[in-house]
mmCIF file with all atom_site columns, C-alpha atoms in Angstrom:
data_model
loop_
_atom_site.group_PDB
_atom_site.id
_atom_site.type_symbol
_atom_site.label_atom_id
_atom_site.label_alt_id
_atom_site.label_comp_id
_atom_site.label_asym_id
_atom_site.label_entity_id
_atom_site.label_seq_id
_atom_site.pdbx_PDB_ins_code
_atom_site.Cartn_x
_atom_site.Cartn_y
_atom_site.Cartn_z
_atom_site.occupancy
_atom_site.B_iso_or_equiv
_atom_site.pdbx_formal_charge
_atom_site.auth_seq_id
_atom_site.auth_comp_id
_atom_site.auth_asym_id
_atom_site.auth_atom_id
_atom_site.pdbx_PDB_model_num
ATOM 1   C CA . MET X 1 1   ? -31.648 104.475 214.287 1.00 0.00 ? 34  MET X CA 1
ATOM 2   C CA . LEU X 1 2   ? -31.599 104.846 218.040 1.00 0.00 ? 35  LEU X CA 1
ATOM 3   C CA . ARG X 1 3   ? -33.328 108.213 218.130 1.00 0.00 ? 36  ARG X CA 1
ATOM 4   C CA . SER X 1 4   ? -36.187 107.131 215.885 1.00 0.00 ? 37  SER X CA 1
ATOM 5   C CA . LEU X 1 5   ? -36.858 104.223 218.197 1.00 0.00 ? 38  LEU X CA 1
ATOM 6   C CA . GLY X 1 6   ? -36.591 106.385 221.302 1.00 0.00 ? 39  GLY X CA 1
ATOM 7   C CA . GLN X 1 7   ? -33.882 104.138 222.697 1.00 0.00 ? 40  GLN X CA 1
ATOM 8   C CA . ARG X 1 8   ? -30.489 104.662 224.215 1.00 0.00 ? 41  ARG X CA 1
ATOM 9   C CA . PRO X 1 9   ? -27.635 102.232 223.780 1.00 0.00 ? 42  PRO X CA 1
ATOM 10  C CA . VAL X 1 10  ? -26.974 99.897  226.659 1.00 0.00 ? 43  VAL X CA 1
ATOM 11  C CA . THR X 1 11  ? -23.291 100.563 227.180 1.00 0.00 ? 44  THR X CA 1
ATOM 12  C CA . GLY X 1 12  ? -23.120 101.089 230.908 1.00 0.00 ? 45  GLY X CA 1
ATOM 13  C CA . SER X 1 13  ? -21.723 104.574 230.417 1.00 0.00 ? 46  SER X CA 1
ATOM 14  C CA . ASP X 1 14  ? -22.908 108.125 230.032 1.00 0.00 ? 47  ASP X CA 1
ATOM 15  C CA . GLU X 1 15  ? -21.848 108.213 226.388 1.00 0.00 ? 48  GLU X CA 1
ATOM 16  C CA . ASP X 1 16  ? -23.945 110.412 224.129 1.00 0.00 ? 49  ASP X CA 1
ATOM 17  C CA . PRO X 1 17  ? -25.972 108.009 221.938 1.00 0.00 ? 50  PRO X CA 1
ATOM 18  C CA . ARG X 1 18  ? -25.461 110.326 218.962 1.00 0.00 ? 51  ARG X CA 1
ATOM 19  C CA . VAL X 1 19  ? -21.698 109.899 219.250 1.00 0.00 ? 52  VAL X CA 1
ATOM 20  C CA . ALA X 1 20  ? -22.079 106.124 219.506 1.00 0.00 ? 53  ALA X CA 1
ATOM 21  C CA . GLU X 1 21  ? -24.241 106.099 216.390 1.00 0.00 ? 54  GLU X CA 1
ATOM 22  C CA . LEU X 1 22  ? -21.763 108.292 214.516 1.00 0.00 ? 55  LEU X CA 1
ATOM 23  C CA . ARG X 1 23  ? -18.882 106.022 215.490 1.00 0.00 ? 56  ARG X CA 1
ATOM 24  C CA . THR X 1 24  ? -20.797 102.924 214.341 1.00 0.00 ? 57  THR X CA 1
ATOM 25  C CA . ALA X 1 25  ? -21.824 104.466 211.004 1.00 0.00 ? 58  ALA X CA 1
ATOM 26  C CA . VAL X 1 26  ? -18.324 105.762 210.268 1.00 0.00 ? 59  VAL X CA 1
ATOM 27  C CA . SER X 1 27  ? -16.791 102.407 211.150 1.00 0.00 ? 60  SER X CA 1
ATOM 28  C CA . ARG X 1 28  ? -19.154 100.598 208.797 1.00 0.00 ? 61  ARG X CA 1
ATOM 29  C CA . LEU X 1 29  ? -18.494 102.945 205.889 1.00 0.00 ? 62  LEU X CA 1
ATOM 30  C CA . ARG X 1 30  ? -14.736 102.718 206.457 1.00 0.00 ? 63  ARG X CA 1
ATOM 31  C CA . ARG X 1 31  ? -14.937 98.915  206.290 1.00 0.00 ? 64  ARG X CA 1
ATOM 32  C CA . GLU X 1 32  ? -17.066 99.045  203.133 1.00 0.00 ? 65  GLU X CA 1
ATOM 33  C CA . LEU X 1 33  ? -14.668 101.476 201.496 1.00 0.00 ? 66  LEU X CA 1
ATOM 34  C CA . ALA X 1 34  ? -11.660 99.335  202.427 1.00 0.00 ? 67  ALA X CA 1
ATOM 35  C CA . ALA X 1 35  ? -13.359 96.251  200.954 1.00 0.00 ? 68  ALA X CA 1
ATOM 36  C CA . LEU X 1 36  ? -14.151 98.000  197.677 1.00 0.00 ? 69  LEU X CA 1
ATOM 37  C CA . PRO X 1 37  ? -11.848 96.467  195.051 1.00 0.00 ? 70  PRO X CA 1
ATOM 38  C CA . SER X 1 38  ? -11.975 99.355  192.629 1.00 0.00 ? 71  SER X CA 1
ATOM 39  C CA . ASP X 1 39  ? -10.088 102.577 192.956 1.00 0.00 ? 72  ASP X CA 1
ATOM 40  C CA . PHE X 1 40  ? -11.569 105.970 192.153 1.00 0.00 ? 73  PHE X CA 1
ATOM 41  C CA . PRO X 1 41  ? -10.001 109.435 191.971 1.00 0.00 ? 74  PRO X CA 1
ATOM 42  C CA . ASP X 1 42  ? -11.268 110.815 195.297 1.00 0.00 ? 75  ASP X CA 1
ATOM 43  C CA . ARG X 1 43  ? -10.859 107.689 197.416 1.00 0.00 ? 76  ARG X CA 1
ATOM 44  C CA . ALA X 1 44  ? -8.066  109.266 199.506 1.00 0.00 ? 77  ALA X CA 1
ATOM 45  C CA . ILE X 1 45  ? -10.299 112.243 200.302 1.00 0.00 ? 78  ILE X CA 1
ATOM 46  C CA . ALA X 1 46  ? -13.070 109.932 201.511 1.00 0.00 ? 79  ALA X CA 1
ATOM 47  C CA . GLU X 1 47  ? -10.629 107.918 203.615 1.00 0.00 ? 80  GLU X CA 1
ATOM 48  C CA . ASP X 1 48  ? -9.121  111.051 205.182 1.00 0.00 ? 81  ASP X CA 1
ATOM 49  C CA . GLU X 1 49  ? -12.490 112.573 206.033 1.00 0.00 ? 82  GLU X CA 1
ATOM 50  C CA . LEU X 1 50  ? -13.785 109.299 207.471 1.00 0.00 ? 83  LEU X CA 1
ATOM 51  C CA . ALA X 1 51  ? -10.670 109.202 209.661 1.00 0.00 ? 84  ALA X CA 1
ATOM 52  C CA . THR X 1 52  ? -11.469 112.758 210.767 1.00 0.00 ? 85  THR X CA 1
ATOM 53  C CA . LEU X 1 53  ? -15.046 111.780 211.650 1.00 0.00 ? 86  LEU X CA 1
ATOM 54  C CA . ALA X 1 54  ? -13.801 108.726 213.537 1.00 0.00 ? 87  ALA X CA 1
ATOM 55  C CA . ALA X 1 55  ? -11.403 110.894 215.555 1.00 0.00 ? 88  ALA X CA 1
ATOM 56  C CA . MET X 1 56  ? -14.195 113.344 216.389 1.00 0.00 ? 89  MET X CA 1
ATOM 57  C CA . ALA X 1 57  ? -16.420 110.483 217.553 1.00 0.00 ? 90  ALA X CA 1
ATOM 58  C CA . VAL X 1 58  ? -13.672 109.185 219.836 1.00 0.00 ? 91  VAL X CA 1
ATOM 59  C CA . GLY X 1 59  ? -13.292 112.683 221.285 1.00 0.00 ? 92  GLY X CA 1
ATOM 60  C CA . GLY X 1 60  ? -16.933 112.614 222.371 1.00 0.00 ? 93  GLY X CA 1
ATOM 61  C CA . ALA X 1 61  ? -17.993 116.162 221.496 1.00 0.00 ? 94  ALA X CA 1
ATOM 62  C CA . PRO X 1 62  ? -17.710 116.673 217.742 1.00 0.00 ? 95  PRO X CA 1
ATOM 63  C CA . GLU X 1 63  ? -17.849 120.132 216.207 1.00 0.00 ? 96  GLU X CA 1
ATOM 64  C CA . ILE X 1 64  ? -21.082 120.257 214.226 1.00 0.00 ? 97  ILE X CA 1
ATOM 65  C CA . PRO X 1 65  ? -19.826 122.518 211.406 1.00 0.00 ? 98  PRO X CA 1
ATOM 66  C CA . ARG X 1 66  ? -16.800 120.230 210.955 1.00 0.00 ? 99  ARG X CA 1
ATOM 67  C CA . LEU X 1 67  ? -19.054 117.150 210.955 1.00 0.00 ? 100 LEU X CA 1
ATOM 68  C CA . ARG X 1 68  ? -21.112 118.637 208.156 1.00 0.00 ? 101 ARG X CA 1
ATOM 69  C CA . SER X 1 69  ? -18.058 119.728 206.205 1.00 0.00 ? 102 SER X CA 1
ATOM 70  C CA . SER X 1 70  ? -16.585 116.232 206.389 1.00 0.00 ? 103 SER X CA 1
ATOM 71  C CA . LEU X 1 71  ? -19.905 114.725 205.351 1.00 0.00 ? 104 LEU X CA 1
ATOM 72  C CA . LEU X 1 72  ? -20.050 116.958 202.268 1.00 0.00 ? 105 LEU X CA 1
ATOM 73  C CA . LEU X 1 73  ? -16.498 116.047 201.285 1.00 0.00 ? 106 LEU X CA 1
ATOM 74  C CA . ILE X 1 74  ? -17.219 112.328 201.735 1.00 0.00 ? 107 ILE X CA 1
ATOM 75  C CA . ALA X 1 75  ? -20.452 112.545 199.760 1.00 0.00 ? 108 ALA X CA 1
ATOM 76  C CA . GLY X 1 76  ? -18.667 114.378 196.963 1.00 0.00 ? 109 GLY X CA 1
ATOM 77  C CA . ALA X 1 77  ? -15.836 111.857 196.947 1.00 0.00 ? 110 ALA X CA 1
ATOM 78  C CA . ILE X 1 78  ? -17.926 108.668 196.937 1.00 0.00 ? 111 ILE X CA 1
ATOM 79  C CA . GLY X 1 79  ? -21.346 109.855 195.847 1.00 0.00 ? 112 GLY X CA 1
ATOM 80  C CA . SER X 1 80  ? -21.199 108.011 192.535 1.00 0.00 ? 113 SER X CA 1
ATOM 81  C CA . VAL X 1 81  ? -20.110 104.681 194.062 1.00 0.00 ? 114 VAL X CA 1
ATOM 82  C CA . SER X 1 82  ? -23.430 102.881 194.448 1.00 0.00 ? 115 SER X CA 1
ATOM 83  C CA . ALA X 1 83  ? -21.926 100.102 196.584 1.00 0.00 ? 116 ALA X CA 1
ATOM 84  C CA . LEU X 1 84  ? -21.311 102.682 199.332 1.00 0.00 ? 117 LEU X CA 1
ATOM 85  C CA . ALA X 1 85  ? -24.739 104.358 199.218 1.00 0.00 ? 118 ALA X CA 1
ATOM 86  C CA . GLY X 1 86  ? -26.122 102.568 202.288 1.00 0.00 ? 119 GLY X CA 1
ATOM 87  C CA . GLY X 1 87  ? -23.088 103.316 204.424 1.00 0.00 ? 120 GLY X CA 1
ATOM 88  C CA . LEU X 1 88  ? -23.035 106.938 203.294 1.00 0.00 ? 121 LEU X CA 1
ATOM 89  C CA . ARG X 1 89  ? -26.729 107.286 204.176 1.00 0.00 ? 122 ARG X CA 1
ATOM 90  C CA . GLU X 1 90  ? -26.040 105.949 207.685 1.00 0.00 ? 123 GLU X CA 1
ATOM 91  C CA . VAL X 1 91  ? -23.227 108.455 208.198 1.00 0.00 ? 124 VAL X CA 1
ATOM 92  C CA . ARG X 1 92  ? -25.478 111.291 207.008 1.00 0.00 ? 125 ARG X CA 1
ATOM 93  C CA . GLU X 1 93  ? -28.239 110.181 209.374 1.00 0.00 ? 126 GLU X CA 1
ATOM 94  C CA . ALA X 1 94  ? -25.751 109.998 212.263 1.00 0.00 ? 127 ALA X CA 1
ATOM 95  C CA . VAL X 1 95  ? -24.477 113.513 211.503 1.00 0.00 ? 128 VAL X CA 1
ATOM 96  C CA . ASP X 1 96  ? -28.082 114.751 211.291 1.00 0.00 ? 129 ASP X CA 1
ATOM 97  C CA . LEU X 1 97  ? -28.638 113.573 214.875 1.00 0.00 ? 130 LEU X CA 1
ATOM 98  C CA . PHE X 1 98  ? -26.504 116.511 215.991 1.00 0.00 ? 131 PHE X CA 1
ATOM 99  C CA . GLY X 1 99  ? -29.027 118.966 214.539 1.00 0.00 ? 132 GLY X CA 1
ATOM 100 C CA . ASP X 1 100 ? -28.565 122.221 212.734 1.00 0.00 ? 133 ASP X CA 1
ATOM 101 C CA . PRO X 1 101 ? -25.666 124.276 214.137 1.00 0.00 ? 134 PRO X CA 1
ATOM 102 C CA . MET X 1 102 ? -27.550 127.474 213.334 1.00 0.00 ? 135 MET X CA 1
ATOM 103 C CA . GLN X 1 103 ? -30.351 126.485 215.737 1.00 0.00 ? 136 GLN X CA 1
ATOM 104 C CA . ARG X 1 104 ? -28.010 126.098 218.690 1.00 0.00 ? 137 ARG X CA 1
ATOM 105 C CA . GLY X 1 105 ? -27.639 129.137 220.826 1.00 0.00 ? 138 GLY X CA 1
#
């Protein structure tokens, strides 16, 4: 994680490193989900919410309550698919970088 290492990405831009990390984590989980051969009942929900997170990351200033809502829906949709646990953890950690919306003034 960039924050835990105290580093910023070397991108040559003023991009928020939290957004870059979110985009990377979402991209990875989307690829893992696409590669999963099995189907499960809530797969479409997970795919839709990952697309929503990806769109927010492209926008540059995601809405924290919406990030958390999407994360909960994704976790509920794929939480029992052990093959996606690592990718889901990375997305959660990326969302957590944005902090608690209740602490922002």
